[in-house]
Every structure is written in C-alpha cells, then in structure tokens.
Coordinates of C-alpha atoms and ligand atoms in Angstrom, one line a residue:
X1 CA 19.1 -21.4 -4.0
X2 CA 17.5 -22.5 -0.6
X3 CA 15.3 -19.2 0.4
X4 CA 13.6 -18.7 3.5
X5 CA 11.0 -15.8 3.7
X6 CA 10.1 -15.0 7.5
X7 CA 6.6 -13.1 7.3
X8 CA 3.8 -14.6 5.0
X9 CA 2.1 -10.8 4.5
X10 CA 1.3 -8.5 1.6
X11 CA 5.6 -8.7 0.8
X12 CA 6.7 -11.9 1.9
X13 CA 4.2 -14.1 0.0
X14 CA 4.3 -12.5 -3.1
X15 CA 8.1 -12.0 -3.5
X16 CA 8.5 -15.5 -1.4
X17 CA 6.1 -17.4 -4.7
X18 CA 8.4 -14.9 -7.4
X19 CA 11.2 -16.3 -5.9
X20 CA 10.2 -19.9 -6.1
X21 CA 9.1 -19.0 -9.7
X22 CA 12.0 -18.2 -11.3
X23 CA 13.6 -21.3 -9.7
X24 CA 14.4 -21.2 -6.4
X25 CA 13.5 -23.4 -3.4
X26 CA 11.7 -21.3 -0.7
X27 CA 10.5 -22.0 2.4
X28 CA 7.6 -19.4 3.5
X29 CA 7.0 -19.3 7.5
X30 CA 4.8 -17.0 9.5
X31 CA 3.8 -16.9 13.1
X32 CA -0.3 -16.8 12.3
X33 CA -1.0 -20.5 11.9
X34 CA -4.3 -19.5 10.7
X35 CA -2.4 -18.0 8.1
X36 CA -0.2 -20.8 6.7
X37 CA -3.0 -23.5 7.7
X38 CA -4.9 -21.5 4.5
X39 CA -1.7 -21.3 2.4
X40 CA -1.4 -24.9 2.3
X41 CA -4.7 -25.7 1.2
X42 CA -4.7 -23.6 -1.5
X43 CA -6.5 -20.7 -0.2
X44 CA -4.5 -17.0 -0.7
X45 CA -5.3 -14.6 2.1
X46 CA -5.1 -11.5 0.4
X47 CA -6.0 -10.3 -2.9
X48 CA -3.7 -9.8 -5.5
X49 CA -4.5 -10.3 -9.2
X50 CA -2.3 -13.3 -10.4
X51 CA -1.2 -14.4 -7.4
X52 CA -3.0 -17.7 -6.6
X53 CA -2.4 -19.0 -9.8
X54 CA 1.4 -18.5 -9.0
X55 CA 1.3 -19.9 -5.8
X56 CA -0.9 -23.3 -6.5
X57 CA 1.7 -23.7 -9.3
X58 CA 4.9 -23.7 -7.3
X59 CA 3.8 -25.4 -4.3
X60 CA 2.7 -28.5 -6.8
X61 CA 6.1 -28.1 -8.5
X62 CA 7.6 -28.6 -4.8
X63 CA 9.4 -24.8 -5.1
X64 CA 7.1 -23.6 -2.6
X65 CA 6.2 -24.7 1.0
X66 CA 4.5 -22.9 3.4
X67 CA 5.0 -23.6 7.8
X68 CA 4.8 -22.1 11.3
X69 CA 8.4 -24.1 12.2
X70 CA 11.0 -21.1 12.2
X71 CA 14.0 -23.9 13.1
X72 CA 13.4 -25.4 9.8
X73 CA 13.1 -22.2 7.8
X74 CA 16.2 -20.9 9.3
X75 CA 18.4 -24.2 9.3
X76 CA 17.5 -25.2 5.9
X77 CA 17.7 -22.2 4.1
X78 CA 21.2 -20.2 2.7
X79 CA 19.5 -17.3 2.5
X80 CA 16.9 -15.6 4.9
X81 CA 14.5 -12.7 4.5
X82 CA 12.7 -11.1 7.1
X83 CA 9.4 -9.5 5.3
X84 CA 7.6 -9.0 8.8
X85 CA 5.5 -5.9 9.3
X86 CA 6.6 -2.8 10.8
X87 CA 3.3 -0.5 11.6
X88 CA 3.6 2.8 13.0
X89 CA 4.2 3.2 16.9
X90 CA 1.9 6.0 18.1
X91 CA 4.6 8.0 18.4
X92 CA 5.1 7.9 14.0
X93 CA 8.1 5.5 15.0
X94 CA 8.3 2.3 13.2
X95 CA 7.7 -0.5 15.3
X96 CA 10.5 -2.6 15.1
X97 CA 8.9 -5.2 17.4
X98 CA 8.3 -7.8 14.7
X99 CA 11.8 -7.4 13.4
X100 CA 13.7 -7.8 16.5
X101 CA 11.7 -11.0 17.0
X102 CA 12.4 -12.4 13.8
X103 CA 16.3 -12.0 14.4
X104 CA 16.1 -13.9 17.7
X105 CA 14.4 -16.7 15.7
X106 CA 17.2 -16.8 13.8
X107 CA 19.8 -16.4 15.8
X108 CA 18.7 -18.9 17.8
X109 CA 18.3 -21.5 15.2
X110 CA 21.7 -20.2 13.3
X111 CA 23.3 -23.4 12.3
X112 CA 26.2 -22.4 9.8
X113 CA 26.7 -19.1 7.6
X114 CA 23.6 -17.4 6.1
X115 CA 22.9 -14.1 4.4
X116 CA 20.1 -12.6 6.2
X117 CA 18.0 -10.0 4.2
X118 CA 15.7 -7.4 5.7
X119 CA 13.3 -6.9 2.9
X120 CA 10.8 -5.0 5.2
X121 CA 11.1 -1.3 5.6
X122 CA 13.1 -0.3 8.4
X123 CA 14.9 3.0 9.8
X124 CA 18.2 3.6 9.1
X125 CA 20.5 1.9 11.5
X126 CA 17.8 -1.3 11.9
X127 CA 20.0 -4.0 10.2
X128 CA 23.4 -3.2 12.7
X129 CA 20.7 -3.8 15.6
X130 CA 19.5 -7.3 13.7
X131 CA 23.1 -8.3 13.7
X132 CA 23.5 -7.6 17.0
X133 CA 20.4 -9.6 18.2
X134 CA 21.3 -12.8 15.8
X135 CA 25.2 -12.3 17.1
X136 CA 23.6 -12.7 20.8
X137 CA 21.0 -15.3 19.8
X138 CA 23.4 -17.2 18.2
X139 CA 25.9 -16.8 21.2
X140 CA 28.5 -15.6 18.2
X141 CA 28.9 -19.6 17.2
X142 CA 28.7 -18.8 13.2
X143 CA 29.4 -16.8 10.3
X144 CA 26.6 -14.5 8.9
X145 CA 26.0 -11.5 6.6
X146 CA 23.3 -9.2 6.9
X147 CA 21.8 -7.2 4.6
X148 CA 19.0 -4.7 3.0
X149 CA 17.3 -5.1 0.2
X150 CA 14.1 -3.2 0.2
X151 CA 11.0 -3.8 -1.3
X152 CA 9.4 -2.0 -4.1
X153 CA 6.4 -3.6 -5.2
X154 CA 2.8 -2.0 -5.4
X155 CA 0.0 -3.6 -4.2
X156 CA -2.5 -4.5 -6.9
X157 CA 0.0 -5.3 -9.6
X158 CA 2.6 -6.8 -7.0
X159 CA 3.0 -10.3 -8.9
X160 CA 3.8 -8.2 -12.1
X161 CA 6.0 -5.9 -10.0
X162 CA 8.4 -8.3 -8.6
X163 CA 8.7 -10.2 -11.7
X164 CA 9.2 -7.3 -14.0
X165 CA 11.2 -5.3 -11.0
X166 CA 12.7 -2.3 -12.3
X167 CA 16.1 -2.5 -9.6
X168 CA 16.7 -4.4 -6.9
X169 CA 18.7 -2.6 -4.1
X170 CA 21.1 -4.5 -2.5
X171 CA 23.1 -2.9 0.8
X172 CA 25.7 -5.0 2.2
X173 CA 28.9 -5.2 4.5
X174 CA 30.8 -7.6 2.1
X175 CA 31.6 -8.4 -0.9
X176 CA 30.3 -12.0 -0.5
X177 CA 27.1 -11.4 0.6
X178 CA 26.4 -8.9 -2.5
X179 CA 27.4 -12.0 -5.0
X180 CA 25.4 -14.2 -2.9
X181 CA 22.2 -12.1 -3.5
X182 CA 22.9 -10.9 -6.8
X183 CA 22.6 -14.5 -7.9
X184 CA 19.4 -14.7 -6.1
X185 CA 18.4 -12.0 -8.7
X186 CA 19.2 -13.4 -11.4
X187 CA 16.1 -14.9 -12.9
X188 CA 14.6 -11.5 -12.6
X189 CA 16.6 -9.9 -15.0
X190 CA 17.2 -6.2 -13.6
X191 CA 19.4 -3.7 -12.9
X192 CA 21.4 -4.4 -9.4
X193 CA 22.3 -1.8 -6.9
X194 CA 24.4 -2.7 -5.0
X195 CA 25.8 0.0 -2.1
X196 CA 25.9 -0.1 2.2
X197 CA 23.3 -1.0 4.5
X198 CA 22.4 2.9 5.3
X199 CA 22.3 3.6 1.8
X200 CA 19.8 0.6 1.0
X201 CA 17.6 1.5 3.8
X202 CA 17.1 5.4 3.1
X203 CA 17.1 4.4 -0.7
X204 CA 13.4 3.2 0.0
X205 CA 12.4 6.1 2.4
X206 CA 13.4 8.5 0.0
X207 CA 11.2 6.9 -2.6
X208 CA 8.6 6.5 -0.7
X209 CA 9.0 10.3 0.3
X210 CA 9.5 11.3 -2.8
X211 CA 6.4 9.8 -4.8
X212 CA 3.9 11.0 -1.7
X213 CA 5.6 14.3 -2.3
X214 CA 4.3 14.2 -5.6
X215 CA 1.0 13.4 -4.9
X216 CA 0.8 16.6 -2.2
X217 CA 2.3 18.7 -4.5
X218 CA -0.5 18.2 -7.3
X219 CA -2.8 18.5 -4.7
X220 CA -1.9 21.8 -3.3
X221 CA -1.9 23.0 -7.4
X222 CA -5.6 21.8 -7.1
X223 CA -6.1 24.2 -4.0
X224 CA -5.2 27.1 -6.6
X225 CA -6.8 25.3 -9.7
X226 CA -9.9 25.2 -8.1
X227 CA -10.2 28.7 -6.8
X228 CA -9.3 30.2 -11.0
X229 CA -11.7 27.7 -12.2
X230 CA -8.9 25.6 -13.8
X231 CA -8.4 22.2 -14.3
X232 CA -6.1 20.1 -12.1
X233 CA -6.0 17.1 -14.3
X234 CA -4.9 19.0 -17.7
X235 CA -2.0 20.9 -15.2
X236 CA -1.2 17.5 -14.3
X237 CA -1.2 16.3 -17.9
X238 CA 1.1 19.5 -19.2
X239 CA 3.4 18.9 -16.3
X240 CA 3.7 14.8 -16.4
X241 CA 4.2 15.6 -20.6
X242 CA 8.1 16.7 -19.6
X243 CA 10.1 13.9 -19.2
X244 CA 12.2 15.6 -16.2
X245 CA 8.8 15.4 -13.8
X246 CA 7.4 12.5 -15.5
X247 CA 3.5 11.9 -14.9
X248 CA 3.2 9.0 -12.6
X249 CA 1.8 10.0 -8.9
X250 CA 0.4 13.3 -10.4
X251 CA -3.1 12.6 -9.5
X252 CA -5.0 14.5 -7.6
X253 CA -7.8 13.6 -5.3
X254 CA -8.6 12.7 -1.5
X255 CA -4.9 12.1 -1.1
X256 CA -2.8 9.1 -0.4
X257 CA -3.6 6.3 2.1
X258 CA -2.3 2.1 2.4
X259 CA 0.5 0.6 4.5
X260 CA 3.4 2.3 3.4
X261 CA 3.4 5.7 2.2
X262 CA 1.5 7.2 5.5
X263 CA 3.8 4.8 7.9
X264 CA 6.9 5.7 6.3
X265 CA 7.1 9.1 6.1
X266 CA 6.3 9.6 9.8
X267 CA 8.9 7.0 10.7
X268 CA 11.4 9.4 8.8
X269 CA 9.7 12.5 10.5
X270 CA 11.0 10.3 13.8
X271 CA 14.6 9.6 12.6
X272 CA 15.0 13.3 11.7
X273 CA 13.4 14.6 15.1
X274 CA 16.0 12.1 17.1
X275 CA 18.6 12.9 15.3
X276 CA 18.1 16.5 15.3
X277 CA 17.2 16.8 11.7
X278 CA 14.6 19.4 10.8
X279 CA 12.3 17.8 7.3
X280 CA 10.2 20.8 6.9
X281 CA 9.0 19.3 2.9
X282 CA 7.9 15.9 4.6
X283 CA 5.8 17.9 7.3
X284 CA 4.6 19.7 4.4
X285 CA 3.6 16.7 2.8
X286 CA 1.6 14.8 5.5
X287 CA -0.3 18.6 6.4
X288 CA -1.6 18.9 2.7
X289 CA -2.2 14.8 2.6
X290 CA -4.6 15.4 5.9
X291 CA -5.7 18.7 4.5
X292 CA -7.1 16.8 1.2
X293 CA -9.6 14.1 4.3
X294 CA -11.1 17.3 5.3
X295 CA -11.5 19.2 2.0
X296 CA -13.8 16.3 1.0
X297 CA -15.5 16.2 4.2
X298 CA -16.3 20.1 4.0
X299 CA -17.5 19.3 0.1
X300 CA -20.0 16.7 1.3
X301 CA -21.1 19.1 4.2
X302 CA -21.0 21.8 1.7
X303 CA -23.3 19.4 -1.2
X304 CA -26.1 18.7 1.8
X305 CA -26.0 22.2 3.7
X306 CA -24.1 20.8 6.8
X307 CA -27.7 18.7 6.9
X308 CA -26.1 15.3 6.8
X309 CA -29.0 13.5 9.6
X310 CA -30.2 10.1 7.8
X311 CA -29.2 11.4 4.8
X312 CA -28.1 8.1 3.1
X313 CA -24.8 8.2 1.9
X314 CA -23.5 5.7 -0.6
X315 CA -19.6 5.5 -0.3
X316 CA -18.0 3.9 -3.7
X317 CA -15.1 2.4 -3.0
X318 CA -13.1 1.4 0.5
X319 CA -9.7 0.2 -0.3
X320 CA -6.8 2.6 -0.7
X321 CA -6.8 2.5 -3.7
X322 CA -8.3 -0.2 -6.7
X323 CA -7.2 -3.8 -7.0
X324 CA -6.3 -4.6 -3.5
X325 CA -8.3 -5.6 -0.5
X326 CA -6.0 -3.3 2.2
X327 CA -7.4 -0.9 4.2
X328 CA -4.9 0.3 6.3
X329 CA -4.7 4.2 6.4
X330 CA -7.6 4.6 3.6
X331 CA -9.2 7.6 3.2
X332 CA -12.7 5.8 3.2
X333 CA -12.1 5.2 7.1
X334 CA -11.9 9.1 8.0
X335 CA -14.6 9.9 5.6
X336 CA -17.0 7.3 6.8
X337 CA -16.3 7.9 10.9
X338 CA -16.9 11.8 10.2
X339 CA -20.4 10.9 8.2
X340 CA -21.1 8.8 10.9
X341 CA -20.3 11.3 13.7
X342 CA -23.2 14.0 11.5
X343 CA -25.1 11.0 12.1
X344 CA -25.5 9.9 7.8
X345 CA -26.8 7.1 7.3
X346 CA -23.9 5.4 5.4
X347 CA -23.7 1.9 2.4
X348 CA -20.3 1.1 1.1
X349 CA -19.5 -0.2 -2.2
X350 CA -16.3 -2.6 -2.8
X351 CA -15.6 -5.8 -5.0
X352 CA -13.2 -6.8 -2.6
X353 CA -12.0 -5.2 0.7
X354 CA -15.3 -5.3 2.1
X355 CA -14.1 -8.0 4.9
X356 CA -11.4 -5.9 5.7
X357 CA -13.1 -3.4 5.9
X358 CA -15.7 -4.6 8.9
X359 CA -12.7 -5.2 11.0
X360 CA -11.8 -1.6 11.1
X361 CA -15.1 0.3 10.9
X362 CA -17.6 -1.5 13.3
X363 CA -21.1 -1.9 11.7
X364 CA -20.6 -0.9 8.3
X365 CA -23.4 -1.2 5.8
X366 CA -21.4 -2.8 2.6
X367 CA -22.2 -4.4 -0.4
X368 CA -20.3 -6.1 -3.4
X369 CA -23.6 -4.6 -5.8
X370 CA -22.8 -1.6 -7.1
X371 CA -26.5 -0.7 -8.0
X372 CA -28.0 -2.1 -4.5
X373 CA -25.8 0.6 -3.1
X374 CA -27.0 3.5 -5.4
X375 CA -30.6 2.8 -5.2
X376 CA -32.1 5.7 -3.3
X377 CA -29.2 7.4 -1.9
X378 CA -29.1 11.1 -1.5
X379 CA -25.7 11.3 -2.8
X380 CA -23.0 9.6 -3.9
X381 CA -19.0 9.9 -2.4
X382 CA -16.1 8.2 -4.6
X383 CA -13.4 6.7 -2.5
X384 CA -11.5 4.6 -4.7
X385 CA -11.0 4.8 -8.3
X386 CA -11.9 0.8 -9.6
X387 CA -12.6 0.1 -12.6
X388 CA -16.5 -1.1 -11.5
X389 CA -16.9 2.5 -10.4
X390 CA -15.5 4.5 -13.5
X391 CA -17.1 2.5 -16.0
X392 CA -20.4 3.0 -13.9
X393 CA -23.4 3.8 -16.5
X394 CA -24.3 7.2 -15.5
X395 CA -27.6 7.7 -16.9
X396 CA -28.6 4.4 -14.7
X397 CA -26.9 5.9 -11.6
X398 CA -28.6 9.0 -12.2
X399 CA -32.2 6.8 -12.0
X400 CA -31.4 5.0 -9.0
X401 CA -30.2 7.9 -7.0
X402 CA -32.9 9.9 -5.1
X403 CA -30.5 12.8 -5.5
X404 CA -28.0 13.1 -8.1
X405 CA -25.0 14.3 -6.2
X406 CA -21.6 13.1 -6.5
X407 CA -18.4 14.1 -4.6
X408 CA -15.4 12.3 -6.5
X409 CA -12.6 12.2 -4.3
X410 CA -10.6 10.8 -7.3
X411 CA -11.5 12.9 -10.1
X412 CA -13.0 9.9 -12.1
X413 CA -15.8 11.5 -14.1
X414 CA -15.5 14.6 -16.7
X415 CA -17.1 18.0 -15.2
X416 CA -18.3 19.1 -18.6
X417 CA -20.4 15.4 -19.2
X418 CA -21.6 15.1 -15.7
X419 CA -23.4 19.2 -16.2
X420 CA -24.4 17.9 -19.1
X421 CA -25.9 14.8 -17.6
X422 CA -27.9 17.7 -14.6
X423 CA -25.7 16.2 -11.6
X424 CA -24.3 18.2 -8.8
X425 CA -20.8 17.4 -9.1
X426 CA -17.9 18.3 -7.0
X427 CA -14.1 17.0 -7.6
X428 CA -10.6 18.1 -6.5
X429 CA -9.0 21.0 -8.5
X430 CA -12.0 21.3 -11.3
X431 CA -15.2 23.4 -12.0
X432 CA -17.5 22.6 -9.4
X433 CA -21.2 21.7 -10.7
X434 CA -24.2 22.7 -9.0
X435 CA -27.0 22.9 -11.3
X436 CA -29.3 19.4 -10.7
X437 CA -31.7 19.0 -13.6
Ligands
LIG1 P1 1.8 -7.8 6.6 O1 1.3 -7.2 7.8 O2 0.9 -8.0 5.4 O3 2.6 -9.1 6.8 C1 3.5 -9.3 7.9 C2 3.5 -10.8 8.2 O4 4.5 -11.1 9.2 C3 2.2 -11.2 8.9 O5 1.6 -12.4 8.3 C4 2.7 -11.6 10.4 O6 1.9 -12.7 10.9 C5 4.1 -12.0 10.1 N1 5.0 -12.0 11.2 C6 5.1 -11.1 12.2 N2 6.1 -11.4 13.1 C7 6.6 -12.6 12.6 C8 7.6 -13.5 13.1 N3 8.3 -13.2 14.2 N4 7.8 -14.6 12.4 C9 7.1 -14.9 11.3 N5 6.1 -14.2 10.8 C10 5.9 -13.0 11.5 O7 3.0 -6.7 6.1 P2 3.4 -6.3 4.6 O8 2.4 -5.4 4.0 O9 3.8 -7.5 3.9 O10 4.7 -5.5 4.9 C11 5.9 -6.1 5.4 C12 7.0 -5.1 5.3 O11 7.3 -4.7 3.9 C13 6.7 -3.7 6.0 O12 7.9 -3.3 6.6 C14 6.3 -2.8 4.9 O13 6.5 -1.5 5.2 C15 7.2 -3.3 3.8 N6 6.6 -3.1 2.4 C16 5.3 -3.3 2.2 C17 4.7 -3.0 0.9 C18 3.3 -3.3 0.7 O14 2.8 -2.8 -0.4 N7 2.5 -3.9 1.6 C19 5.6 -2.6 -0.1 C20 6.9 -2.5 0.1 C21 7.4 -2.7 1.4

C-alpha cells in the first residue's frame, strides 16, 4: 500500500521505516528540512537502538523515501498519517497547532479519496475538527475517511515495539476505512481494535493515565515504606507477582518524566476541566509525580547539610529514562536547575542525550566518561537507570569520589551491599544509609 507519514519525529519515522518493512511503500515528509536533508544521507536524528539499520535498509530497497514536498506525500499516497507533535500549551492543553496545519496540507493537496490517520495523540473530539479543516481545504471536491489509530510504542525499544505491537487501535466512521487499515496491519501480525473515533482517542489517554498511575501509586507506598524501614522494591515485587496488578510500571524512584506521560495527563486534566469533569485520581497522580522532584532535592540537601556551595555534584544520567536521547520533561532538568540555584557545582553523565541536553539546560558540564565525571566529586545523584550506570564497579567509584555519597533516584544499587561497601546511600522507599567508612 502507498503510505504517507506527515511528521518525521520520535513516531513518524520509526513506525513510517516498520511500515516500509513489512512491505509497504512510504513516503516520510516533515517541515524541518534540516531534518529530512539528514534522513536522506543516511544519518538518523534521534537515537533508537535498531533503527538506522532499518531505515538504510528500506530506503536502498526503494520502500522508504524521505521529502519536505507535502503535495507529493499527499497526492501519491492512499493512506496518510499525521504523526506531528502535540506539546503542552501552558495552559496543560495540547497544542493542536501542528495538527490543524497538517490537515490544511492535505486538504489542500486532496486529489481523490484517502484514509487519513491521526496517529499522534490528540483530545477527544481532534479528528471531527481534522475533517472539518481537510473538508474546507479541499473545498469538499473528494471522498475521504478519517481516522485514529494511536500510537503505542516506547521509546528506547520503539523499532521492537512497532514490529512486535501488541494491538493496534483502529477508530473509524466506516466500515471501509477500517478494512483499508486493517490491511495496512497486516504484516504486523496483531490483534485489531477496531471501535469509533472517541473511543480510539481516549483508548490511549487512558493508558497513558493508567501506567503513570502506576508509577505514583508505588511511589506514594515508598512514602510509607520508607518511614517503617521497609523495602519498596520487595512491596513492588509481592504486588507485581499477582497476575491481576501485573509488575510492569511498579518502579519506584524520582518519578516519571519524557514526551508523553507528563503532556498527556494534563491535556486530560484540560478536557475534564472544560467539560466540567472533575479527575481527582489524575490530580493525584501528577501531585505525588512532582512530590517525588522534590523528595530527591530535600535528600541531596539533606546528604550535604543544606551546604550545597561548590560542592561538585556528579549527575548520572539525563535522559528520561535509558536508551533514548529525549529530554523532554526529565527529571534531570529540575534536579540540575535547583543544584544550580544552591549554587553546586554540577558534571553530567550520559552516553547519549548529552546534545539534547545543552539545548535545554544552558552551560551544562557533561561528559560521555563515566569515570571523568566521578573523579573527585562530593557526591554522586542517579538520574537515569542505564545500563553504564548500574553495572558501575563500585569499589572504583568509591576511589574516585572524594566523598562517597550517592542519592539513587532509581533505586539501582542494593542498601545492604552499598553499607557494606561504607557509602552514604539514600534511595526511594528503602533503608537509608548513613554510615561512610
Ligand atoms: P516529535 O516532536 O519527535 O516529531 C514531530 C515532527 O513533526 C517533527 O519532526 C516536526 O518537524 C514535524 N512537523 C510538525 N509540523 C509538521 C507539518 N505541518 N508537516 C510535516 N511535519 C511537521 O514528536 P513525537 O515524539 O514523534 O510525537 C508525535 C506524536 O506522537 C505526539 O502527539 C505524541 O504525543 C505521540 N506519541 C509519542 C510517543 C513517543 O514516545 N515519542 C509515543 C506515542 C505517541
């Protein structure tokens, strides 16, 4: 089938290069020339394991082509996903900017009937508003379907996601388009939902919702785990053990960050307050996710005596979470601005998000050697949980540190080892340890 993916981000090129590999033709076009300029020679502007591979391969097989010209994408293709962005407005609404833009495009290049898919996340009601804009754009001249199908993948094992997908959610108006895109599916080999528009579109708020729910949940436990001197990780373990609670998103830690979770359950929090809906669990989840920022704030304050001037901090870890290069909405922004504001004197650790990073936090002292960073530093604060930073060899941490204090925002290291070891060691939910030797 002839595919065109509008948006060439985190979603569009990764499930724009699945689709090509399981045989379709797809067209991927994006507005940031810079963008596609790299794409076609070769060079993938984000990280995500597998992903260049899959890409080189397809656009040599002629399955893949990347361009900035929206009139070919739209006019060539039977099929159309917008996979744009849709960041938070500062009011917690999603912006739906990108979106609306996107449907002009196409209904102004509309040349005979096309499915168009919204694949980005959008508030209920978003899709009848596309197919208002391409009905005006298009001056009503042609056929069209619209329709959601949300996207699911994680980033860091996105590739692996979309071609192993678990469901595919597909909400349309007609019959026709449903067939259409259930034959899009079918190299992927899953289980098809097929419903309404509504229903596809809350179908990925709630489970966004619902695993970020999870993850506040645990970490309120931890609240009352670390006050009886019990372990949050083993409460995590005998819950996650029954199969009715499962034990996915049961980690606690600094709390959840990236593109989606944070953006999406404020966009809900907006539907519900214009709609007159009260969602006192969401507001309950984003209060304890902001509660855990600050709980390892007052942990560091709490390691150093509130005497955080020049003490030199080494941050491990910057992305939101391992195997990706994102930093939207990670922790490791809050945590370094508030160091910075007591005037610490701060060196990041990160394989990868390290460019990323810069953008964001203005000056920062970073560097892709792990050990560079330790050397000397009066303590030590885990922000993401690679695999670099949990297979770290603690005895050689411990000799390059000047003091050996750790705050693990992500629970990577065992209490009992790390007393052993003489380290001053402070996690979410377990035993706190305070005796340096
Ligand atoms: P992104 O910011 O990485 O990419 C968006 C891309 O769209 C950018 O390259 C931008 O230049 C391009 N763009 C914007 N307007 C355009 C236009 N009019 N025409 C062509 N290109 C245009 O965003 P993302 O992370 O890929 O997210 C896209 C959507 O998917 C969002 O709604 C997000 O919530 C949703 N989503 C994201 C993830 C994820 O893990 N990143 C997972 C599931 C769903």
């Amino acid at each position: 089938m002839k595919v065109s993916v509008i948006g060439t981000g985190y979603v569009g090129l990764v499930s724009g290069t699945c689709f090509s590999e399981i045989g379709h033709e797809v067209t991927c076009v994006d507005i940031d020339q810079e963008k596609i300029n790299k794409l076609t020679m070769g060079e993938i502007p984000i990280y995500e394991p597998g992903l260049s591979d899959l890409v080189k391969k397809n656009v040599k097989s002629g399955k893949l082509y990347f361009t900035t010209d929206i009139k070919y994408a739209v006019t060539s293709a039977e099929i159309i996903i917008i996979a744009v962005g849709t960041p938070p407005l500062p009011s917690g609404e999603a912006d739906l900017s990108y979106i609306f833009s996107a449907a002009k495009s196409i209904g102004e290049n509309l040349n005979e009937y096309k499915v168009i898919v919204t694949k980005s996340t959008v508030p209920l009601g978003t899709n009848l508003k596309i197919k208002e804009i391409v009905n005006e754009a298009s001056g009503g001249k042609y056929d069209f379907d619209i329709a959601s199908n949300p996207e699911f993948l994680r980033e860091g094992s996105a590739v692996y996601d979309t071609l192993n997908m678990e469901r595919a959610v597909i909400g349309t108006e007609t019959e026709k388009a449903a067939l259409i895109l259930e034959e899009l599916h079918k190299g992927f080999n899953t289980t098809i939902i097929k419903t309404d528009v509504s229903t596809a579109e809350l179908i990925k708020y709630a489970a966004n919702s619902f695993l970020a729910t999870k993850i506040s949940f645990i970490n309120e436990m931890a609240k009352l785990a670390e006050k009886f001197g019990a372990d949050i990780n083993k409460i995590a373990e005998g819950m996650g053990t029954d199969s009715r609670i499962g034990p996915h998103f049961l980690k606690a830690g600094i709390g959840y960050g990236g593109s989606c979770f944070p953006k999406d359950i404020s966009a809900l929090l907006a539907t519900g307050i214009k709609n007159g809906i009260d969602l006192p669990i969401l507001e309950a989840v984003t209060k304890v996710n902001v509660q855990q920022r600050n709980i390892i704030i007052n942990k560091i304050n709490e390691a150093f005596n509130g005497e955080l001037i020049n003490k030199r901090i080494a941050i491990l870890g910057l992305a939101f979470k391992p195997n990706t290069d994102d930093m939207r909405e990670s922790p490791a922004i809050t945590v370094i601005n508030e160091l910075k504001k007591a005037n610490a004197d701060i060196i990041a650790y990160d394989p990868i998000a390290i460019p990323n990073a810069c953008k964001i936090i203005p000056d920062l002292n970073a560097s892709t050697n792990i050990d560079d960073v330790l050397n000397g530093a009066d303590g030590v604060v885990i922000i993401t949980d690679w695999k670099e930073i949990k297979e770290i060899d603690l005895d050689k941490m411990k000799t390059l540190l000047k003091n050996p204090i750790v705050i693990d925002g992500r629970n990577v290291f065992d209490p009992k080892q790390m007393e052993k070891m003489g380290f001053y060691y402070d996690s979410i939910g377990r035993p706190k340890i305070t005796t340096i030797i």
